[in-house]
């Protein structure tokens, strides 16, 4: 038997932490303590500070999990000494000096990009009509519509802010490629996971794979947790 690390879940842009509910339920049912970070999504450093606040509220090792933009947050916040492992779910994985904007600019040009509208007063939204197909293609229509209508404004500064010291250089990482993702193209996900040496799995699902495939996401998190668990 081994002590279970705490799991800290970090959401991405345009959504809040409530999308982790099914993953939270599965992990807590298996005896894990789980905390969900609510990013202000105003700046990368602000979101990383919020993640560290939650990380440091718990004793013992932490497995830090990020979806989408949350991957940039855990890359920056994961240098916290309590963090034992990183798990990226269809996520951005910047290197030092890179930002989400940098990675977006490098996406393949032969596939449609995310339907991000021009900024309004320093904030970004997704096109409401294109949100379901782009962000939540495998979710029930009513849930996808609700997510489109309850978007969290994403601060432009958060996309442009560069990672300073990427945690994946010192911490083991796992990555889930969502093979039907229309927000972060799967080839880009494979490139990012490959260059950082993540243990990678591929699962059929949309960008909202953490909502649509909670069991698969939970299994990957538990793999990471088992790999870093300390023997009693």
Coordinates of C-alpha atoms in Angstrom, one line a residue:
X1 CA 0.0 0.0 0.0
X2 CA 1.1 3.6 -0.6
X3 CA 0.0 7.0 0.5
X4 CA -2.1 8.6 -2.2
X5 CA -0.9 12.0 -3.4
X6 CA -3.4 14.9 -3.5
X7 CA -4.8 15.6 -7.0
X8 CA -5.1 19.3 -8.0
X9 CA -7.2 20.0 -11.1
X10 CA -6.7 23.2 -13.2
X11 CA -9.2 24.2 -15.8
X12 CA -8.5 26.0 -19.1
X13 CA -9.8 29.1 -20.8
X14 CA -13.5 30.0 -21.4
X15 CA -14.7 27.6 -18.7
X16 CA -14.5 27.2 -14.9
X17 CA -13.5 24.3 -12.6
X18 CA -17.0 22.8 -12.4
X19 CA -16.3 20.8 -15.6
X20 CA -14.0 18.6 -13.5
X21 CA -17.0 17.3 -11.4
X22 CA -17.1 13.8 -12.9
X23 CA -13.3 13.3 -12.7
X24 CA -13.5 14.6 -9.1
X25 CA -16.2 12.1 -8.2
X26 CA -14.3 9.2 -9.6
X27 CA -11.0 10.1 -7.9
X28 CA -12.6 10.8 -4.5
X29 CA -14.5 7.5 -4.8
X30 CA -11.1 5.8 -5.1
X31 CA -9.9 7.5 -2.0
X32 CA -7.9 10.4 -3.4
X33 CA -8.1 13.9 -1.9
X34 CA -8.9 16.3 -4.8
X35 CA -8.9 20.1 -5.0
X36 CA -10.0 22.2 -8.0
X37 CA -8.4 25.5 -8.8
X38 CA -10.6 28.3 -10.0
X39 CA -8.4 30.4 -12.3
X40 CA -9.2 34.1 -12.7
X41 CA -7.7 33.7 -16.2
X42 CA -6.5 37.3 -16.2
X43 CA -2.8 36.6 -16.3
X44 CA -0.6 33.5 -16.4
X45 CA 1.3 34.5 -13.3
X46 CA -2.0 35.2 -11.4
X47 CA -3.3 31.8 -12.3
X48 CA -0.1 30.1 -11.4
X49 CA -0.2 31.9 -8.0
X50 CA -3.8 30.7 -7.5
X51 CA -2.6 27.1 -8.3
X52 CA 0.2 27.4 -5.8
X53 CA -2.2 28.7 -3.2
X54 CA -4.2 25.5 -3.5
X55 CA -1.1 23.2 -3.8
X56 CA 0.5 24.6 -0.7
X57 CA -2.7 24.2 1.3
X58 CA -2.1 20.4 1.3
X59 CA 0.6 18.3 2.9
X60 CA 2.5 15.7 0.9
X61 CA 3.0 15.2 -2.8
X62 CA 0.6 16.7 -5.4
X63 CA -0.3 15.5 -8.9
X64 CA -1.0 18.7 -10.8
X65 CA -3.5 18.3 -13.7
X66 CA -4.2 20.9 -16.4
X67 CA -6.6 21.0 -19.3
X68 CA -6.0 23.2 -22.3
X69 CA -4.7 26.6 -21.1
X70 CA -4.4 24.9 -17.7
X71 CA -1.4 23.1 -19.2
X72 CA 0.4 26.5 -19.3
X73 CA -0.6 27.1 -15.7
X74 CA 0.7 23.8 -14.4
X75 CA 3.9 24.3 -16.4
X76 CA 4.5 27.5 -14.6
X77 CA 3.1 26.5 -11.1
X78 CA 4.5 23.0 -11.2
X79 CA 7.9 24.0 -10.0
X80 CA 6.4 24.2 -6.5
X81 CA 8.3 21.7 -4.4
X82 CA 5.1 19.8 -3.4
X83 CA 4.3 18.9 -7.0
X84 CA 5.5 15.4 -7.9
X85 CA 4.0 14.9 -11.3
X86 CA 2.2 16.8 -14.1
X87 CA -0.7 15.5 -16.2
X88 CA -1.7 17.4 -19.3
X89 CA -5.2 16.8 -20.8
X90 CA -5.5 18.1 -24.4
X91 CA -3.3 20.9 -23.1
X92 CA -0.8 23.5 -24.1
X93 CA 2.8 22.7 -22.9
X94 CA 5.0 25.8 -23.3
X95 CA 8.7 25.9 -23.0
X96 CA 10.6 28.7 -21.4
X97 CA 10.0 31.9 -23.2
X98 CA 6.9 30.5 -24.9
X99 CA 3.2 31.5 -24.4
X100 CA -0.1 30.1 -25.4
X101 CA -0.1 32.8 -28.2
X102 CA 3.3 31.4 -29.4
X103 CA 1.9 27.9 -29.5
X104 CA -1.3 29.0 -31.3
X105 CA 0.8 30.7 -34.0
X106 CA 2.6 27.4 -34.6
X107 CA -0.6 25.3 -35.2
X108 CA -1.1 23.6 -38.5
X109 CA -2.6 25.9 -41.1
X110 CA -4.5 23.1 -43.0
X111 CA -7.1 22.6 -40.2
X112 CA -9.6 25.1 -38.9
X113 CA -8.4 27.1 -35.9
X114 CA -10.3 27.8 -32.7
X115 CA -13.2 30.3 -33.3
X116 CA -11.8 33.0 -31.0
X117 CA -13.5 36.3 -31.5
X118 CA -11.6 39.6 -31.7
X119 CA -10.8 40.8 -28.1
X120 CA -13.3 43.0 -26.3
X121 CA -11.9 45.3 -23.6
X122 CA -9.0 42.9 -23.2
X123 CA -11.0 39.7 -23.0
X124 CA -11.6 36.9 -25.4
X125 CA -14.7 34.8 -26.1
X126 CA -15.4 31.9 -28.5
X127 CA -18.0 32.4 -31.2
X128 CA -21.1 31.2 -29.4
X129 CA -22.6 29.4 -32.5
X130 CA -19.3 27.6 -33.2
X131 CA -18.6 26.7 -29.6
X132 CA -20.4 23.3 -29.5
X133 CA -18.6 21.9 -32.6
X134 CA -15.2 23.3 -31.7
X135 CA -15.1 22.9 -28.0
X136 CA -17.7 20.2 -27.1
X137 CA -18.4 18.1 -30.1
X138 CA -19.0 14.9 -28.1
X139 CA -21.2 16.4 -25.4
X140 CA -25.0 16.5 -25.3
X141 CA -26.3 19.5 -27.2
X142 CA -27.9 21.1 -24.2
X143 CA -24.7 20.9 -22.2
X144 CA -22.6 22.3 -25.0
X145 CA -25.1 25.2 -25.4
X146 CA -24.9 25.9 -21.7
X147 CA -21.1 26.0 -21.8
X148 CA -21.3 28.3 -24.8
X149 CA -23.6 30.7 -22.9
X150 CA -21.7 30.6 -19.7
X151 CA -18.2 31.3 -21.1
X152 CA -15.7 32.8 -18.7
X153 CA -14.0 35.8 -20.3
X154 CA -10.3 34.9 -21.0
X155 CA -7.8 37.7 -20.5
X156 CA -5.7 38.5 -23.5
X157 CA -2.7 39.0 -21.2
X158 CA -3.0 35.4 -20.0
X159 CA -2.4 34.1 -23.5
X160 CA 0.6 36.4 -24.2
X161 CA 2.5 35.9 -20.9
X162 CA 5.5 33.7 -21.3
X163 CA 6.5 30.7 -19.1
X164 CA 9.6 31.4 -17.1
X165 CA 10.8 28.0 -15.8
X166 CA 8.9 25.0 -17.2
X167 CA 8.1 22.4 -14.5
X168 CA 8.2 19.5 -17.0
X169 CA 12.0 19.9 -17.2
X170 CA 12.3 18.6 -13.6
X171 CA 9.0 16.7 -13.0
X172 CA 7.6 13.6 -14.8
X173 CA 4.6 14.2 -17.0
X174 CA 1.7 12.4 -18.6
X175 CA -0.3 13.6 -21.6
X176 CA -3.7 12.7 -23.1
X177 CA -4.2 13.5 -26.8
X178 CA -7.8 14.1 -27.6
X179 CA -8.0 12.7 -31.2
X180 CA -11.1 14.6 -32.2
X181 CA -10.0 18.0 -30.8
X182 CA -11.0 21.0 -32.8
X183 CA -9.4 23.6 -30.5
X184 CA -5.9 22.2 -30.2
X185 CA -5.2 20.1 -33.3
X186 CA -4.1 16.5 -32.3
X187 CA -0.8 16.9 -34.3
X188 CA 0.1 19.9 -32.2
X189 CA -0.8 17.9 -29.0
X190 CA 1.5 15.1 -30.2
X191 CA 4.3 17.5 -30.9
X192 CA 4.1 19.2 -27.5
X193 CA 3.9 15.9 -25.6
X194 CA 6.7 14.4 -27.6
X195 CA 9.2 17.2 -27.2
X196 CA 8.8 17.1 -23.4
X197 CA 8.9 13.3 -23.1
X198 CA 5.5 12.8 -21.6
X199 CA 4.0 9.4 -21.2
X200 CA 1.3 9.8 -23.8
X201 CA -2.1 8.1 -24.4
X202 CA -4.6 8.9 -27.2
X203 CA -8.3 8.8 -26.6
X204 CA -11.1 9.6 -29.0
X205 CA -12.8 12.7 -27.8
X206 CA -13.4 16.4 -28.2
X207 CA -11.5 19.3 -26.5
X208 CA -14.0 18.7 -23.6
X209 CA -12.6 15.2 -23.2
X210 CA -12.2 15.8 -19.4
X211 CA -16.1 16.1 -19.4
X212 CA -17.0 13.5 -22.0
X213 CA -14.4 10.8 -21.0
X214 CA -13.9 11.2 -17.2
X215 CA -13.0 7.5 -16.7
X216 CA -10.2 7.6 -19.2
X217 CA -8.9 10.9 -17.8
X218 CA -9.1 9.5 -14.2
X219 CA -7.2 6.4 -15.3
X220 CA -4.3 8.5 -16.6
X221 CA -4.3 10.7 -13.5
X222 CA -4.2 7.5 -11.4
X223 CA -1.2 6.2 -13.4
X224 CA 0.7 9.3 -12.6
X225 CA -0.3 9.1 -9.0
X226 CA 0.8 5.5 -8.7
X227 CA 4.1 6.3 -10.2
X228 CA 5.0 9.0 -7.7
X229 CA 3.2 7.5 -4.6
X230 CA 5.5 7.1 -1.6
X231 CA 5.5 3.7 0.1
X232 CA 4.2 3.6 3.6

